[in-house]
CSV table of C-alpha atoms in Angstrom, one decimal:
chain,number,residue,atom,x,y,z
L,144,MET,CA,-14.2,-20.6,10.3
L,145,GLU,CA,-10.7,-21.8,9.8
L,146,ALA,CA,-8.7,-22.6,12.9
L,147,PRO,CA,-6.1,-19.8,13.7
L,148,VAL,CA,-3.2,-22.2,13.7
L,149,VAL,CA,-4.1,-23.5,10.2
L,150,ARG,CA,-4.7,-20.0,8.8
L,151,ALA,CA,-1.3,-18.8,10.1
L,152,LYS,CA,0.3,-21.8,8.5
L,153,ARG,CA,-1.0,-21.2,5.0
L,154,ILE,CA,2.0,-21.2,2.6
L,155,ILE,CA,2.5,-17.9,0.7
L,156,PHE,CA,5.7,-18.8,-1.2
L,157,SER,CA,8.8,-21.0,-1.1
L,158,ARG,CA,12.5,-20.6,-1.7
L,159,GLY,CA,14.1,-23.8,-2.7
L,160,GLU,CA,12.9,-26.4,-0.2
L,161,GLU,CA,11.9,-23.9,2.4
L,162,ASN,CA,8.3,-22.8,2.7
L,163,PHE,CA,7.2,-19.4,4.1
L,164,THR,CA,3.8,-19.0,5.7
L,165,ALA,CA,1.5,-16.2,6.7
L,166,ARG,CA,3.0,-16.4,10.2
L,167,ASP,CA,6.5,-16.0,8.7
L,168,VAL,CA,5.4,-12.9,6.9
L,169,MET,CA,3.9,-11.3,10.0
L,170,ASP,CA,7.0,-12.1,12.1
L,171,TRP,CA,9.3,-10.6,9.3
L,172,ALA,CA,7.1,-7.5,9.2
L,173,LEU,CA,7.4,-7.2,13.0
L,174,VAL,CA,11.2,-7.2,12.7
L,175,GLN,CA,11.0,-4.6,9.8
L,176,GLY,CA,8.9,-2.3,12.0
L,177,GLU,CA,6.0,-2.6,9.5
L,178,LEU,CA,3.6,-4.4,11.8
L,179,GLY,CA,3.2,-2.0,14.7
L,180,GLN,CA,1.1,0.7,13.0
L,181,LEU,CA,-1.0,-1.9,11.2
L,182,TRP,CA,-1.7,-3.6,14.6
L,183,ARG,CA,-2.6,-0.3,16.2
L,184,ASP,CA,-5.0,0.6,13.4
L,185,PHE,CA,-6.6,-2.9,13.7
L,186,ALA,CA,-6.9,-2.6,17.5
L,187,ARG,CA,-8.6,0.8,17.2
L,188,THR,CA,-11.0,-0.6,14.6
L,189,ALA,CA,-11.9,-3.5,16.8
L,190,GLU,CA,-12.5,-1.2,19.7
L,191,CYS,CA,-14.8,1.0,17.6
L,192,GLU,CA,-16.8,-2.1,16.7
L,193,ARG,CA,-17.0,-3.3,20.3
L,194,ARG,CA,-18.2,0.1,21.6
L,195,ALA,CA,-20.8,0.4,18.8
L,196,HIS,CA,-22.2,-3.0,19.7
L,197,GLU,CA,-22.3,-2.1,23.4
L,198,GLN,CA,-24.2,1.1,22.5
L,199,GLU,CA,-26.5,-0.9,20.2
L,200,ILE,CA,-25.9,1.4,17.3
L,201,GLU,CA,-27.5,0.2,14.1
L,202,LEU,CA,-25.3,-1.1,11.3
L,203,ASP,CA,-25.9,0.3,7.8
L,204,SER,CA,-26.2,-2.9,5.8
L,205,ASP,CA,-26.5,-1.0,2.5
L,206,ALA,CA,-23.1,0.6,3.2
L,207,ILE,CA,-21.6,-2.8,3.9
L,208,ASP,CA,-23.0,-4.3,0.7
L,209,GLU,CA,-21.7,-1.4,-1.3
L,210,ALA,CA,-18.2,-1.7,0.1
L,211,ALA,CA,-18.2,-5.5,-0.6
L,212,VAL,CA,-19.4,-5.0,-4.2
L,213,ALA,CA,-16.7,-2.3,-4.8
L,214,PHE,CA,-14.0,-4.7,-3.4
L,215,ARG,CA,-15.2,-7.5,-5.7
L,216,TYR,CA,-15.1,-5.3,-8.8
L,217,LYS,CA,-11.7,-4.0,-7.8
L,218,TYR,CA,-10.3,-7.5,-7.8
L,219,ASP,CA,-12.4,-8.7,-10.7
L,220,LEU,CA,-14.5,-11.1,-8.6
L,221,ILE,CA,-17.7,-10.8,-10.6
L,222,THR,CA,-19.6,-13.9,-9.5
L,223,ALA,CA,-20.3,-15.3,-6.1
L,224,GLU,CA,-18.3,-18.4,-7.1
L,225,GLU,CA,-15.3,-16.4,-7.9
L,226,THR,CA,-15.5,-14.5,-4.7
L,227,GLU,CA,-15.8,-17.7,-2.6
L,228,ARG,CA,-12.9,-19.3,-4.4
L,229,TRP,CA,-10.7,-16.2,-3.9
L,230,LEU,CA,-11.6,-16.3,-0.2
L,231,GLU,CA,-11.0,-20.0,0.1
L,232,ASP,CA,-7.6,-19.6,-1.4
L,233,ARG,CA,-6.8,-17.1,1.4
L,234,GLY,CA,-8.3,-19.1,4.2
L,235,ALA,CA,-11.3,-16.8,4.7
L,236,SER,CA,-15.0,-17.5,4.7
L,237,LEU,CA,-17.9,-15.4,3.3
L,238,SER,CA,-19.1,-14.6,6.8
L,239,GLU,CA,-15.5,-13.3,7.7
L,240,PHE,CA,-15.6,-11.3,4.5
L,241,GLY,CA,-18.8,-9.6,5.6
L,242,ASP,CA,-17.5,-9.1,9.2
L,243,TYR,CA,-14.4,-7.4,7.8
L,244,PHE,CA,-16.4,-4.7,6.0
L,245,ALA,CA,-18.5,-4.3,9.2
L,246,ARG,CA,-15.3,-3.5,11.1
L,247,ARG,CA,-14.2,-1.1,8.5
L,248,TYR,CA,-17.6,0.6,8.6
L,249,TRP,CA,-17.4,1.1,12.4
L,250,SER,CA,-13.8,2.4,12.1
L,251,GLU,CA,-15.0,5.1,9.7
L,252,THR,CA,-18.3,6.0,11.3
L,253,TYR,CA,-18.1,5.5,15.1
L,254,SER,CA,-17.9,9.0,16.6
L,255,GLY,CA,-17.0,8.2,20.2
L,256,ASP,CA,-13.6,8.8,21.6
L,257,VAL,CA,-11.3,5.8,21.1
L,258,ALA,CA,-7.7,6.1,22.3
L,259,ASP,CA,-4.9,4.7,20.2
L,260,THR,CA,-3.4,1.6,21.7
L,261,GLN,CA,0.3,1.0,22.1
L,262,ASP,CA,-0.1,-2.5,23.4
L,263,THR,CA,0.9,-5.2,21.0
L,264,ALA,CA,-0.1,-8.1,23.3
L,265,ALA,CA,-2.9,-10.1,21.9
L,266,THR,CA,-4.8,-13.4,22.3
L,267,PRO,CA,-4.6,-16.1,19.6
L,268,GLU,CA,-8.2,-15.1,18.5
L,269,GLU,CA,-7.2,-11.5,18.2
L,270,LEU,CA,-4.1,-12.3,16.1
L,271,ASP,CA,-6.2,-14.5,13.9
L,272,LEU,CA,-8.7,-11.7,13.3
L,273,PHE,CA,-5.8,-9.4,12.6
L,274,LEU,CA,-4.5,-11.9,10.0
L,275,ILE,CA,-7.9,-11.9,8.4
L,276,ASP,CA,-7.8,-8.1,8.1
L,277,LEU,CA,-4.3,-8.1,6.8
L,278,THR,CA,-5.4,-10.7,4.2
L,279,LEU,CA,-8.6,-8.9,3.0
L,280,SER,CA,-6.9,-5.5,3.0
L,281,CYS,CA,-4.2,-7.1,0.8
L,282,GLU,CA,-1.6,-5.8,3.2
L,283,LEU,CA,-0.4,-9.4,3.7
L,284,ASP,CA,0.2,-9.6,-0.1
L,285,ARG,CA,2.3,-6.4,0.1
L,286,LEU,CA,4.3,-7.6,3.0
L,287,ALA,CA,4.9,-11.0,1.5
L,288,GLU,CA,6.2,-9.4,-1.7
L,289,GLN,CA,8.6,-7.2,0.2
L,290,MET,CA,9.8,-10.2,2.2
L,291,SER,CA,10.3,-12.2,-1.0
L,292,PHE,CA,12.5,-9.4,-2.4
L,293,ARG,CA,14.8,-9.8,0.6
L,294,LEU,CA,15.0,-13.6,0.5
L,295,ALA,CA,15.6,-13.6,-3.3
L,296,ALA,CA,18.4,-11.1,-2.9
L,297,HIS,CA,20.0,-13.2,-0.1
L,298,ALA,CA,19.7,-16.3,-2.3
L,299,GLU,CA,21.4,-14.5,-5.2
L,300,ASP,CA,24.0,-12.9,-2.9
L,301,GLY,CA,24.9,-16.0,-0.9
L,302,LEU,CA,27.3,-14.1,1.3
L,303,LEU,CA,27.9,-15.1,4.9
L,304,GLU,CA,28.4,-12.0,7.1
L,305,ASP,CA,28.6,-10.8,10.7
L,306,THR,CA,25.3,-9.1,11.5
L,307,ARG,CA,26.2,-8.0,15.0
L,308,ALA,CA,26.4,-4.3,14.1
L,309,VAL,CA,23.2,-4.4,12.2
L,310,ARG,CA,21.5,-6.3,15.1
L,311,GLU,CA,22.6,-3.8,17.6
L,312,GLN,CA,21.3,-0.9,15.5
L,313,TRP,CA,18.0,-2.8,15.1
L,314,ILE,CA,17.7,-3.5,18.9
L,315,ALA,CA,18.3,0.2,19.6
L,316,ARG,CA,15.8,1.3,17.0
L,317,GLU,CA,13.1,-1.0,18.3
L,318,GLY,CA,13.9,-0.3,22.0
L,319,ILE,CA,14.2,-4.0,22.9
L,320,ALA,CA,15.6,-4.4,26.4
L,321,ASP,CA,15.8,-8.2,26.6
L,322,LEU,CA,16.3,-9.8,23.2
L,323,PRO,CA,16.2,-13.5,24.3
L,324,GLN,CA,12.8,-12.8,26.0
L,325,TRP,CA,11.5,-11.0,23.0
L,326,LEU,CA,12.4,-13.9,20.7
L,327,THR,CA,11.0,-16.4,23.1
L,328,GLN,CA,7.6,-14.6,23.2
L,329,LEU,CA,7.7,-14.6,19.4
L,330,GLY,CA,8.5,-18.3,19.3
L,331,ARG,CA,11.8,-17.6,17.4
L,332,ASP,CA,15.5,-18.0,18.1
L,333,GLU,CA,18.6,-15.9,17.3
L,334,ALA,CA,19.5,-17.9,14.2
L,335,TRP,CA,16.1,-16.9,12.7
L,336,LEU,CA,16.8,-13.2,13.5
L,337,GLU,CA,20.3,-13.5,12.0
L,338,ARG,CA,18.9,-14.9,8.8
L,339,THR,CA,16.3,-12.1,8.7
L,340,LEU,CA,18.8,-9.4,9.2
L,341,ALA,CA,21.2,-11.0,6.7
L,342,ALA,CA,18.5,-11.0,4.0
L,343,GLU,CA,17.9,-7.3,4.6
L,344,ALA,CA,21.6,-6.6,4.3
L,345,ALA,CA,21.7,-8.5,1.0
L,346,PHE,CA,18.7,-6.6,-0.3
L,347,GLN,CA,20.2,-3.2,0.5
L,348,ARG,CA,23.5,-4.3,-1.2
L,349,ALA,CA,21.6,-5.3,-4.3
L,350,LEU,CA,19.8,-2.0,-4.4
L,351,ALA,CA,23.0,0.0,-4.0
L,352,SER,CA,24.5,-1.9,-6.9
L,353,ALA,CA,21.5,-1.5,-9.1
L,354,GLU,CA,20.8,2.2,-8.4
L,355,ASP,CA,24.1,3.8,-9.3
L,356,GLU,CA,24.2,7.1,-11.1
L,357,LYS,CA,24.5,5.6,-14.6
L,358,ALA,CA,21.5,3.3,-13.9
L,359,LEU,CA,19.5,6.3,-12.8
L,360,GLU,CA,20.5,8.3,-16.0
L,361,ARG,CA,19.4,5.3,-18.2
L,362,GLU,CA,16.1,5.0,-16.3
L,363,LEU,CA,15.5,8.7,-16.7
L,364,GLN,CA,15.8,8.5,-20.5
L,365,ALA,CA,13.4,5.6,-20.6
L,366,MET,CA,10.9,7.3,-18.2
L,367,ARG,CA,11.3,10.9,-19.3
L,368,LEU,CA,7.8,11.3,-20.8
L,369,ASN,CA,6.1,9.6,-18.0
L,370,LEU,CA,7.8,11.8,-15.4
L,371,THR,CA,6.8,15.0,-17.0
L,372,ARG,CA,5.4,17.1,-14.1
L,373,PHE,CA,2.4,19.4,-14.4
L,374,GLU,CA,1.6,22.2,-12.0
L,375,LEU,CA,-2.2,22.6,-12.0
L,376,GLU,CA,-4.8,25.1,-10.8
L,377,THR,CA,-8.2,23.4,-10.4
L,378,ILE,CA,-11.7,24.7,-9.7
L,379,GLU,CA,-14.5,22.2,-8.8
L,380,VAL,CA,-18.0,23.0,-10.0
L,381,ASP,CA,-21.3,21.1,-9.9
L,382,SER,CA,-22.4,21.3,-13.5
L,383,ARG,CA,-21.2,21.5,-17.1
L,384,ASP,CA,-22.7,25.0,-17.5
L,385,ALA,CA,-20.7,26.2,-14.5
L,386,ALA,CA,-17.6,24.7,-16.0
L,387,ALA,CA,-18.3,26.5,-19.3
L,388,GLU,CA,-18.7,29.8,-17.4
L,389,VAL,CA,-15.4,29.3,-15.6
L,390,MET,CA,-13.6,28.7,-18.9
L,391,ALA,CA,-15.2,31.7,-20.5
L,392,CYS,CA,-14.0,33.9,-17.6
L,393,VAL,CA,-10.5,32.7,-18.1
L,394,ARG,CA,-10.4,32.9,-21.9
L,395,SER,CA,-12.5,35.9,-22.6
L,396,ASP,CA,-12.1,38.1,-19.5
L,397,GLY,CA,-8.5,37.1,-18.6
L,398,MET,CA,-9.4,36.3,-15.0
L,399,GLU,CA,-7.2,34.3,-12.8
L,400,MET,CA,-8.5,30.9,-11.6
L,401,GLU,CA,-8.2,31.7,-7.9
L,402,GLU,CA,-10.1,35.0,-8.5
L,403,ILE,CA,-12.9,33.1,-10.3
L,404,ALA,CA,-13.1,30.6,-7.4
L,405,ASP,CA,-13.3,33.4,-4.8
L,406,GLU,CA,-16.1,35.1,-6.7
L,407,GLY,CA,-18.1,32.0,-7.3
L,408,ARG,CA,-17.3,30.4,-4.0
L,409,TYR,CA,-16.0,27.3,-5.7
L,410,PRO,CA,-13.5,24.9,-4.2
L,411,PHE,CA,-10.0,25.8,-5.5
L,412,ARG,CA,-6.6,24.0,-5.2
L,413,ARG,CA,-3.1,24.0,-6.6
L,414,SER,CA,-1.4,20.7,-7.1
L,415,GLU,CA,1.4,18.9,-9.0
L,416,VAL,CA,1.0,15.6,-10.9
L,417,PHE,CA,3.3,13.4,-12.9
L,418,LEU,CA,2.0,12.2,-16.3
L,419,GLU,CA,2.2,8.5,-15.2
L,420,ASP,CA,-0.1,9.2,-12.3
L,421,LEU,CA,-2.9,10.5,-14.5
L,422,PRO,CA,-5.7,8.2,-15.8
L,423,ALA,CA,-4.6,6.7,-19.2
L,424,ASP,CA,-7.5,8.4,-21.0
L,425,GLN,CA,-6.4,11.8,-19.8
L,426,GLN,CA,-2.7,11.7,-20.5
L,427,GLN,CA,-2.8,12.7,-24.2
L,428,ASN,CA,-5.0,15.8,-23.3
L,429,PHE,CA,-2.3,16.9,-20.8
L,430,LEU,CA,0.5,16.4,-23.3
L,431,SER,CA,-1.4,18.3,-26.0
L,432,VAL,CA,-2.3,21.4,-24.0
L,433,ARG,CA,0.2,24.3,-23.9
L,434,THR,CA,1.4,26.0,-20.7
L,435,GLY,CA,-1.1,28.4,-19.3
L,436,ALA,CA,-4.1,26.8,-21.2
L,437,LEU,CA,-7.2,25.1,-19.9
L,438,LEU,CA,-8.1,21.5,-20.3
L,439,GLU,CA,-11.5,20.4,-21.2
L,440,PRO,CA,-13.7,19.9,-18.1
L,441,ILE,CA,-13.1,16.6,-16.4
L,442,GLY,CA,-16.2,14.8,-15.2
L,443,ARG,CA,-16.3,13.6,-11.6
L,444,ASP,CA,-19.0,11.7,-9.7
L,445,ASP,CA,-20.5,14.9,-8.2
L,446,GLY,CA,-19.6,17.4,-10.9
L,447,PHE,CA,-16.7,18.7,-13.0
L,448,GLU,CA,-13.2,19.9,-12.6
L,449,VAL,CA,-11.7,22.8,-14.6
L,450,CYS,CA,-8.0,22.6,-14.7
L,451,ARG,CA,-5.4,25.0,-16.0
L,452,VAL,CA,-1.8,23.9,-16.6
L,453,LYS,CA,0.2,26.5,-15.0
L,454,THR,CA,3.6,25.0,-15.7
L,455,ARG,CA,5.0,21.9,-17.4
L,456,ASN,CA,8.4,20.6,-16.3
L,457,ASP,CA,10.7,18.0,-17.9
L,458,PRO,CA,12.2,15.6,-15.3
L,459,GLN,CA,15.7,16.4,-14.0
L,460,LEU,CA,17.9,14.0,-12.1
L,461,SER,CA,18.7,16.7,-9.6
L,462,ASP,CA,15.0,16.7,-8.5
L,463,ALA,CA,14.7,14.5,-5.3
L,464,ARG,CA,11.2,13.4,-6.2
L,465,ILE,CA,12.4,12.3,-9.7
L,466,ARG,CA,15.3,10.3,-8.2
L,467,GLU,CA,12.9,8.6,-5.8
L,468,ARG,CA,10.6,7.6,-8.6
L,469,LEU,CA,13.5,6.2,-10.7
L,470,LYS,CA,14.9,4.3,-7.7
L,471,GLU,CA,11.5,2.8,-7.1
L,472,GLN,CA,11.2,1.6,-10.7
L,473,ILE,CA,14.7,0.2,-10.7
L,474,SER,CA,14.2,-1.5,-7.4
L,475,ARG,CA,10.9,-3.2,-8.4
L,476,ARG,CA,12.3,-4.4,-11.7
L,477,HIS,CA,15.5,-5.7,-10.2
L,478,SER,CA,13.7,-7.3,-7.3
L,479,SER,CA,11.2,-8.9,-9.6
L,480,GLU,CA,14.0,-10.4,-11.7
L,481,LEU,CA,15.5,-11.9,-8.5
L,482,VAL,CA,12.2,-13.2,-7.3
L,483,SER,CA,11.6,-14.9,-10.7
L,484,ARG,CA,14.8,-16.9,-10.2
L,485,HIS,CA,14.5,-17.8,-6.5
L,486,ILE,CA,10.8,-17.6,-5.3
L,487,ASP,CA,7.9,-19.9,-6.1
L,488,TRP,CA,4.6,-18.4,-5.3
L,489,LYS,CA,2.0,-20.8,-4.0
L,490,LEU,CA,-1.8,-21.0,-4.1
L,491,LEU,CA,-1.9,-20.2,-0.4
L,492,GLN,CA,-2.5,-23.8,0.6
L,493,PRO,CA,-2.2,-24.8,4.3
L,494,ALA,CA,1.1,-26.1,5.4
L,495,SER,CA,1.1,-29.7,6.7
L,496,GLU,CA,1.0,-30.2,10.4
L,497,GLU,CA,4.3,-30.8,12.0
């Protein structure tokens, strides 16, 4: 097992001569308000595990193995050697890998009452275990990427600014009564907080500049097909024969999907989906079908889905959901360009001891 102080010092990325570690990412996420819920989820998971052990509930080792195998295939870790190397790069061991899935198992299966904790105080050992969970859930990757966006924007911007107003808003939002004490407990100072808030301000300026109305219109033209929105009616059945029967009732008898579901006691739902969110092998089928028509049955693990395209809608800039999608795309592309100029991603090697 890697010592907590070493694991927390593993370098994630650098900007110029400055290195940023796993600890830096966690502290940044705390300021951003992104760490609280992740910690509470972890604390609940740890408590589920503790109570299960106390009650001597048997662990389902097959479920653990299945979860580990699914994880390895998700991240293309086919061989044991690839898995070990992936873990080593992130400062985790094979035993910690197995323990992580055991904690997830208890979180999902423990049926006793476990109150959500609001306490963020923790021992170094608990924080290290929390860091392992952030790493193996890939939440640490996500947080590091978001942090790198801010630092890259600040490097590009280079503006010096008075962050007092932003700081006061942040203090009020987080409910911090004694800022010096809060920073001391974190092991940081006000200069660090100023840099963090300034980077966030630079990032927000960069987004405001990149996401003007003309940019949204250009992005809409490029993404128009992908943002085609389908309103669906779906019936779930357990066999291909049942799927064929549903389709016959619609096509030959003119029955409504919900009526068929009621009569057959099939699960039924209405939903909306963007073309880009569909599996690649299904997108052409959706584009080819006319409004009101049925798609060919879609196979699932435990049966089939029969879908009817109720409506098909072209994207409009006045649609709030469309605007949000366009902004996300512009933001990610713009941030990635800034990161490519200012951020150097590392192989997560331990920082040297001070």
